[in-house]
Amino acid sequence: MVRDAGRVVAPHSLRKNAAWMFGGQAVTWALTAVTLALLPRYLGPADMGRIGIGMAFAQLTMTIAGLGIATLVTREVARHREAATEVIATAFWLSVVFGTVGASITLAISLVLGYEALTWIAIAVFAATVPFDLLLLFGFGVLQGFEVMRYHAIWDVANKLFLLCCLVVVVVFDLGLPVFLAASFLSAALPALAVVRLMRRFTPFSPRMFSFSLARWIVAESVPIGAVNVVLIVYLGIDVILLSRLSDESASGLYATPMRLFGTMLFAPTILMTVLFPRMASTAVSDEAEFRRICTIALKAMTGVTVVAAVFAVFPGRVL
């Protein structure tokens, strides 16, 4: 048993969380594969390029604006569940403010870069989702700290199913890219408040508990985490933006689809660390031997599943 703030976490919670996450992501991958089989064929390379460019801008913005706050919140909740209420309340407002500022800066930069109107609209729509995406990331970070991950799996499946249904409607009625972009915005905006409300079932935080001194501490602690995330996202996303500047939207579209497919195949190592991280965070300060054991398992498993995911990402691409 792992005890923290009087709350007992059963040993099998890791297995249950892994089962929920792997089951949910398996369904998510299938829905994503169907979406990627339909979307490029309907929209064509140019519109797919606009989506890829918009998503690349949004991912960069979300990573920089997020600062790694969600990961920090997960760590603090896992270690001090009852005492983390003020951290959660302060991190809530930081996510809202940084997300809004980041989205505004992204819109300004994309205007200066001189993209054509429809491409800029795609960038604007995805940039507008950043504050909501950060709220979702924050909410799921809190739930992850409590080792409650079934809601994340359910939301992922529901979100992908919603987008696929919207895509079918767009294709059947030939509604075009703007309607699909609107659906993409709704898929981010609608769940945000629901997740925050759900989170409050596990922690009685109030947004009025914001602390400026704690905000400075959160930012300082989050920056190293955010720096690692920024390097990763720049590596994964900057090429789409550079390609759009060196060529056109069609070239970005041809590149974006396989990139999304490969990213989806990496769900296995992502899930592994999502499930293990809160337990690693709590045992790091309470049980050094258990912490070393979990880290060893994580390293071996991460290496294995990443290589397997990279190999198997090739085969769906040949079919699609």
Short mmCIF file of C-alpha atoms in Angstrom, two decimals:
data_model
loop_
_atom_site.label_atom_id
_atom_site.label_comp_id
_atom_site.label_asym_id
_atom_site.label_seq_id
_atom_site.Cartn_x
_atom_site.Cartn_y
_atom_site.Cartn_z
CA MET A 1 0.00 0.00 0.00
CA VAL A 2 1.05 3.60 -0.63
CA ARG A 3 -0.21 6.07 1.96
CA ASP A 4 -0.36 9.82 1.35
CA ALA A 5 -2.34 12.32 3.41
CA GLY A 6 -4.37 9.50 4.90
CA ARG A 7 -5.49 8.14 1.56
CA VAL A 8 -4.65 4.57 0.64
CA VAL A 9 -3.87 3.71 -2.97
CA ALA A 10 -4.29 0.03 -3.74
CA PRO A 11 -1.38 -1.68 -5.53
CA HIS A 12 -3.61 -2.80 -8.38
CA SER A 13 -4.44 0.82 -9.30
CA LEU A 14 -1.46 0.82 -11.67
CA ARG A 15 -2.89 -2.17 -13.52
CA LYS A 16 -6.37 -0.66 -13.62
CA ASN A 17 -5.06 2.66 -14.89
CA ALA A 18 -2.94 0.92 -17.51
CA ALA A 19 -5.94 -1.15 -18.63
CA TRP A 20 -8.12 1.96 -18.97
CA MET A 21 -5.46 3.92 -20.82
CA PHE A 22 -4.34 1.15 -23.16
CA GLY A 23 -7.94 0.15 -23.90
CA GLY A 24 -8.96 3.75 -24.52
CA GLN A 25 -5.95 4.51 -26.68
CA ALA A 26 -6.43 1.36 -28.75
CA VAL A 27 -9.92 2.60 -29.61
CA THR A 28 -8.55 6.11 -30.13
CA TRP A 29 -5.91 4.82 -32.53
CA ALA A 30 -8.54 2.96 -34.55
CA LEU A 31 -10.73 6.07 -34.75
CA THR A 32 -7.72 8.20 -35.72
CA ALA A 33 -6.74 5.74 -38.43
CA VAL A 34 -10.25 5.91 -39.93
CA THR A 35 -10.19 9.71 -39.71
CA LEU A 36 -6.82 9.87 -41.46
CA ALA A 37 -8.09 7.51 -44.14
CA LEU A 38 -11.00 9.87 -44.91
CA LEU A 39 -9.70 13.35 -44.18
CA PRO A 40 -6.82 13.65 -46.70
CA ARG A 41 -8.91 12.10 -49.46
CA TYR A 42 -11.69 14.63 -48.92
CA LEU A 43 -9.74 17.80 -48.15
CA GLY A 44 -6.71 17.21 -50.35
CA PRO A 45 -3.06 18.14 -49.67
CA ALA A 46 -3.60 21.92 -49.49
CA ASP A 47 -6.29 21.86 -46.79
CA MET A 48 -4.47 19.09 -44.93
CA GLY A 49 -1.44 21.36 -45.00
CA ARG A 50 -3.49 24.17 -43.47
CA ILE A 51 -4.62 21.84 -40.68
CA GLY A 52 -1.06 20.63 -40.12
CA ILE A 53 0.28 24.19 -39.97
CA GLY A 54 -2.46 25.26 -37.56
CA MET A 55 -1.84 22.26 -35.31
CA ALA A 56 1.92 22.84 -35.35
CA PHE A 57 1.47 26.45 -34.24
CA ALA A 58 -0.99 25.37 -31.54
CA GLN A 59 1.29 22.63 -30.21
CA LEU A 60 4.25 24.99 -30.01
CA THR A 61 2.12 27.64 -28.30
CA MET A 62 0.57 25.21 -25.84
CA THR A 63 3.94 23.75 -24.88
CA ILE A 64 5.60 27.13 -24.35
CA ALA A 65 2.59 28.69 -22.58
CA GLY A 66 2.00 25.58 -20.48
CA LEU A 67 5.51 25.75 -18.98
CA GLY A 68 5.16 22.19 -17.73
CA ILE A 69 2.65 23.35 -15.09
CA ALA A 70 0.38 20.32 -15.57
CA THR A 71 3.28 17.95 -14.90
CA LEU A 72 4.26 19.92 -11.79
CA VAL A 73 0.67 19.77 -10.54
CA THR A 74 0.63 15.99 -11.04
CA ARG A 75 3.83 15.70 -9.00
CA GLU A 76 2.57 17.89 -6.16
CA VAL A 77 -0.82 16.17 -5.97
CA ALA A 78 0.84 12.73 -5.96
CA ARG A 79 3.08 13.77 -3.06
CA HIS A 80 0.80 16.00 -0.98
CA ARG A 81 -2.79 15.29 -1.95
CA GLU A 82 -4.59 17.13 0.82
CA ALA A 83 -2.09 20.00 0.93
CA ALA A 84 -2.01 20.70 -2.82
CA THR A 85 -5.28 22.65 -2.96
CA GLU A 86 -3.65 26.09 -3.14
CA VAL A 87 -1.18 24.87 -5.77
CA ILE A 88 -4.09 23.61 -7.87
CA ALA A 89 -6.04 26.88 -7.58
CA THR A 90 -3.01 28.99 -8.52
CA ALA A 91 -2.04 26.69 -11.39
CA PHE A 92 -5.61 26.92 -12.71
CA TRP A 93 -5.34 30.68 -13.24
CA LEU A 94 -1.80 30.46 -14.59
CA SER A 95 -3.03 28.01 -17.24
CA VAL A 96 -5.87 30.33 -18.24
CA VAL A 97 -3.72 33.48 -18.40
CA PHE A 98 -0.69 31.94 -20.11
CA GLY A 99 -2.91 30.12 -22.60
CA THR A 100 -4.75 33.31 -23.55
CA VAL A 101 -1.56 35.35 -23.87
CA GLY A 102 0.14 32.61 -25.87
CA ALA A 103 -2.78 32.32 -28.28
CA SER A 104 -2.78 36.09 -28.83
CA ILE A 105 0.95 36.13 -29.58
CA THR A 106 0.57 33.24 -32.01
CA LEU A 107 -2.16 35.08 -33.89
CA ALA A 108 0.05 38.16 -34.18
CA ILE A 109 3.07 36.16 -35.39
CA SER A 110 1.02 34.30 -38.00
CA LEU A 111 -0.29 37.64 -39.30
CA VAL A 112 3.24 38.98 -39.66
CA LEU A 113 4.32 35.84 -41.54
CA GLY A 114 1.73 36.64 -44.20
CA TYR A 115 -0.11 33.35 -44.63
CA GLU A 116 -3.05 33.35 -47.03
CA ALA A 117 -6.49 33.94 -45.53
CA LEU A 118 -7.70 30.34 -45.21
CA THR A 119 -4.39 29.18 -43.75
CA TRP A 120 -4.47 32.02 -41.22
CA ILE A 121 -8.03 31.06 -40.26
CA ALA A 122 -6.85 27.51 -39.57
CA ILE A 123 -4.01 28.86 -37.44
CA ALA A 124 -6.43 31.17 -35.60
CA VAL A 125 -8.90 28.37 -34.86
CA PHE A 126 -6.25 26.05 -33.45
CA ALA A 127 -4.63 28.93 -31.53
CA ALA A 128 -8.01 29.69 -29.96
CA THR A 129 -8.11 26.15 -28.58
CA VAL A 130 -4.87 26.65 -26.63
CA PRO A 131 -6.43 28.07 -23.40
CA PHE A 132 -8.97 25.23 -23.40
CA ASP A 133 -6.31 22.63 -24.16
CA LEU A 134 -4.21 23.90 -21.26
CA LEU A 135 -7.23 23.69 -18.95
CA LEU A 136 -7.82 20.11 -20.08
CA LEU A 137 -4.15 19.29 -19.59
CA PHE A 138 -4.25 20.89 -16.15
CA GLY A 139 -7.43 19.04 -15.15
CA PHE A 140 -6.14 15.69 -16.30
CA GLY A 141 -2.84 16.47 -14.53
CA VAL A 142 -4.73 16.80 -11.25
CA LEU A 143 -6.63 13.56 -11.84
CA GLN A 144 -3.38 11.86 -12.81
CA GLY A 145 -1.90 12.92 -9.49
CA PHE A 146 -4.81 11.19 -7.76
CA GLU A 147 -4.11 8.15 -9.97
CA VAL A 148 -7.59 8.41 -11.50
CA MET A 149 -7.09 8.04 -15.25
CA ARG A 150 -10.24 6.41 -16.57
CA TYR A 151 -11.77 9.81 -17.33
CA HIS A 152 -8.82 10.71 -19.53
CA ALA A 153 -9.29 7.50 -21.53
CA ILE A 154 -13.04 8.08 -21.86
CA TRP A 155 -12.54 11.68 -23.00
CA ASP A 156 -9.96 10.66 -25.61
CA VAL A 157 -12.34 8.15 -27.15
CA ALA A 158 -15.32 10.53 -27.02
CA ASN A 159 -13.28 13.34 -28.56
CA LYS A 160 -12.01 11.24 -31.48
CA LEU A 161 -15.49 9.79 -32.05
CA PHE A 162 -16.98 13.29 -32.09
CA LEU A 163 -14.43 14.47 -34.67
CA LEU A 164 -15.00 11.39 -36.82
CA CYS A 165 -18.78 11.90 -36.76
CA CYS A 166 -18.30 15.56 -37.68
CA LEU A 167 -15.99 14.54 -40.52
CA VAL A 168 -18.61 12.14 -41.88
CA VAL A 169 -21.19 14.94 -41.85
CA VAL A 170 -18.72 17.30 -43.55
CA VAL A 171 -17.98 14.74 -46.26
CA VAL A 172 -21.61 13.72 -46.86
CA PHE A 173 -22.86 17.30 -47.13
CA ASP A 174 -19.62 18.67 -48.65
CA LEU A 175 -19.31 21.38 -45.99
CA GLY A 176 -15.58 21.93 -46.47
CA LEU A 177 -12.66 22.90 -44.27
CA PRO A 178 -14.30 25.76 -42.26
CA VAL A 179 -16.94 23.47 -40.74
CA PHE A 180 -14.33 20.86 -39.84
CA LEU A 181 -12.26 23.59 -38.17
CA ALA A 182 -15.32 24.64 -36.16
CA ALA A 183 -15.78 21.04 -35.03
CA SER A 184 -12.11 20.90 -34.02
CA PHE A 185 -12.57 24.01 -31.87
CA LEU A 186 -15.68 22.60 -30.18
CA SER A 187 -13.90 19.32 -29.44
CA ALA A 188 -11.41 21.29 -27.34
CA ALA A 189 -13.68 23.95 -25.84
CA LEU A 190 -16.67 21.89 -24.72
CA PRO A 191 -14.88 19.40 -22.44
CA ALA A 192 -12.73 22.02 -20.66
CA LEU A 193 -15.29 23.18 -18.08
CA ALA A 194 -16.57 19.63 -17.64
CA VAL A 195 -13.09 18.38 -16.74
CA VAL A 196 -12.55 21.23 -14.26
CA ARG A 197 -15.89 20.44 -12.60
CA LEU A 198 -14.98 16.75 -12.50
CA MET A 199 -11.62 17.56 -10.95
CA ARG A 200 -13.35 19.39 -8.09
CA ARG A 201 -14.93 16.08 -7.04
CA PHE A 202 -11.45 15.00 -5.93
CA THR A 203 -10.11 18.29 -4.56
CA PRO A 204 -12.23 21.12 -3.09
CA PHE A 205 -10.15 23.92 -4.60
CA SER A 206 -11.54 27.40 -5.20
CA PRO A 207 -10.25 29.73 -7.96
CA ARG A 208 -10.27 32.51 -5.32
CA MET A 209 -7.32 30.81 -3.57
CA PHE A 210 -4.79 32.28 -6.04
CA SER A 211 -1.43 33.19 -4.46
CA PHE A 212 1.15 35.42 -6.17
CA SER A 213 4.05 34.03 -4.14
CA LEU A 214 2.97 30.50 -4.98
CA ALA A 215 2.58 31.49 -8.63
CA ARG A 216 6.24 32.56 -8.71
CA TRP A 217 7.25 29.23 -7.19
CA ILE A 218 5.12 27.28 -9.70
CA VAL A 219 6.64 29.13 -12.64
CA ALA A 220 10.19 28.63 -11.34
CA GLU A 221 9.61 24.92 -10.71
CA SER A 222 7.83 24.41 -14.05
CA VAL A 223 10.39 26.05 -16.33
CA PRO A 224 12.84 23.08 -16.39
CA ILE A 225 9.96 20.72 -17.19
CA GLY A 226 8.65 23.09 -19.84
CA ALA A 227 12.10 23.46 -21.40
CA VAL A 228 12.29 19.71 -22.04
CA ASN A 229 8.78 19.74 -23.51
CA VAL A 230 9.63 22.68 -25.77
CA VAL A 231 12.68 20.90 -27.19
CA LEU A 232 10.55 17.85 -27.96
CA ILE A 233 7.69 19.78 -29.57
CA VAL A 234 10.05 21.99 -31.58
CA TYR A 235 11.70 18.83 -32.86
CA LEU A 236 8.32 17.33 -33.79
CA GLY A 237 6.51 20.43 -35.05
CA ILE A 238 8.88 23.05 -36.36
CA ASP A 239 9.50 21.11 -39.57
CA VAL A 240 5.85 21.53 -40.63
CA ILE A 241 6.07 25.30 -40.14
CA LEU A 242 9.42 25.55 -41.94
CA LEU A 243 8.09 23.45 -44.81
CA SER A 244 5.13 25.81 -45.15
CA ARG A 245 7.54 28.75 -45.47
CA LEU A 246 9.88 27.02 -47.92
CA SER A 247 7.14 25.45 -50.06
CA ASP A 248 3.33 25.59 -49.81
CA GLU A 249 0.35 24.13 -47.97
CA SER A 250 0.19 21.07 -50.25
CA ALA A 251 3.72 20.01 -49.30
CA SER A 252 2.86 20.44 -45.62
CA GLY A 253 -0.29 18.38 -46.13
CA LEU A 254 1.60 15.47 -47.68
CA TYR A 255 3.95 15.55 -44.69
CA ALA A 256 1.38 16.11 -41.94
CA THR A 257 -0.64 12.90 -42.37
CA PRO A 258 2.21 10.40 -41.81
CA MET A 259 3.47 12.55 -38.94
CA ARG A 260 0.08 12.35 -37.21
CA LEU A 261 -0.05 8.60 -37.83
CA PHE A 262 3.39 8.04 -36.32
CA GLY A 263 2.55 10.26 -33.36
CA THR A 264 -0.58 8.21 -32.70
CA MET A 265 1.46 5.00 -32.72
CA LEU A 266 3.56 6.37 -29.86
CA PHE A 267 0.58 6.06 -27.52
CA ALA A 268 2.13 3.02 -25.80
CA PRO A 269 5.22 4.71 -24.28
CA THR A 270 3.14 7.80 -23.49
CA ILE A 271 0.59 5.74 -21.57
CA LEU A 272 3.32 3.90 -19.72
CA MET A 273 4.77 7.11 -18.31
CA THR A 274 1.33 8.62 -17.69
CA VAL A 275 0.45 5.66 -15.47
CA LEU A 276 3.81 5.39 -13.70
CA PHE A 277 4.67 9.07 -13.17
CA PRO A 278 2.45 9.83 -10.14
CA ARG A 279 3.64 6.68 -8.38
CA MET A 280 7.25 7.59 -9.21
CA ALA A 281 6.68 11.10 -7.84
CA SER A 282 5.27 9.86 -4.54
CA THR A 283 7.82 7.07 -3.97
CA ALA A 284 10.72 9.42 -4.79
CA VAL A 285 10.18 11.07 -1.39
CA SER A 286 8.77 8.13 0.57
CA ASP A 287 10.30 4.84 -0.65
CA GLU A 288 13.66 5.01 -2.43
CA ALA A 289 13.87 1.27 -3.16
CA GLU A 290 10.42 1.24 -4.76
CA PHE A 291 11.31 4.34 -6.75
CA ARG A 292 14.41 2.66 -8.19
CA ARG A 293 12.41 -0.46 -9.04
CA ILE A 294 9.73 1.51 -10.91
CA CYS A 295 12.35 3.55 -12.79
CA THR A 296 14.11 0.38 -13.95
CA ILE A 297 10.85 -1.10 -15.20
CA ALA A 298 9.93 2.16 -16.93
CA LEU A 299 13.28 2.46 -18.73
CA LYS A 300 13.21 -1.09 -20.08
CA ALA A 301 9.57 -0.92 -21.11
CA MET A 302 9.91 2.52 -22.73
CA THR A 303 12.84 1.38 -24.85
CA GLY A 304 11.00 -1.72 -26.03
CA VAL A 305 7.62 -0.22 -26.86
CA THR A 306 9.09 2.82 -28.62
CA VAL A 307 11.02 0.66 -31.08
CA VAL A 308 7.99 -1.55 -31.68
CA ALA A 309 5.75 1.50 -32.23
CA ALA A 310 8.19 2.94 -34.76
CA VAL A 311 8.25 -0.32 -36.74
CA PHE A 312 4.50 -0.86 -36.76
CA ALA A 313 3.77 2.76 -37.74
CA VAL A 314 4.90 1.85 -41.26
CA PHE A 315 2.25 -0.79 -41.91
CA PRO A 316 -0.96 1.24 -41.36
CA GLY A 317 0.52 3.93 -43.63
CA ARG A 318 0.87 1.42 -46.46
CA VAL A 319 -2.75 0.34 -46.04
CA LEU A 320 -4.14 3.88 -45.82
#
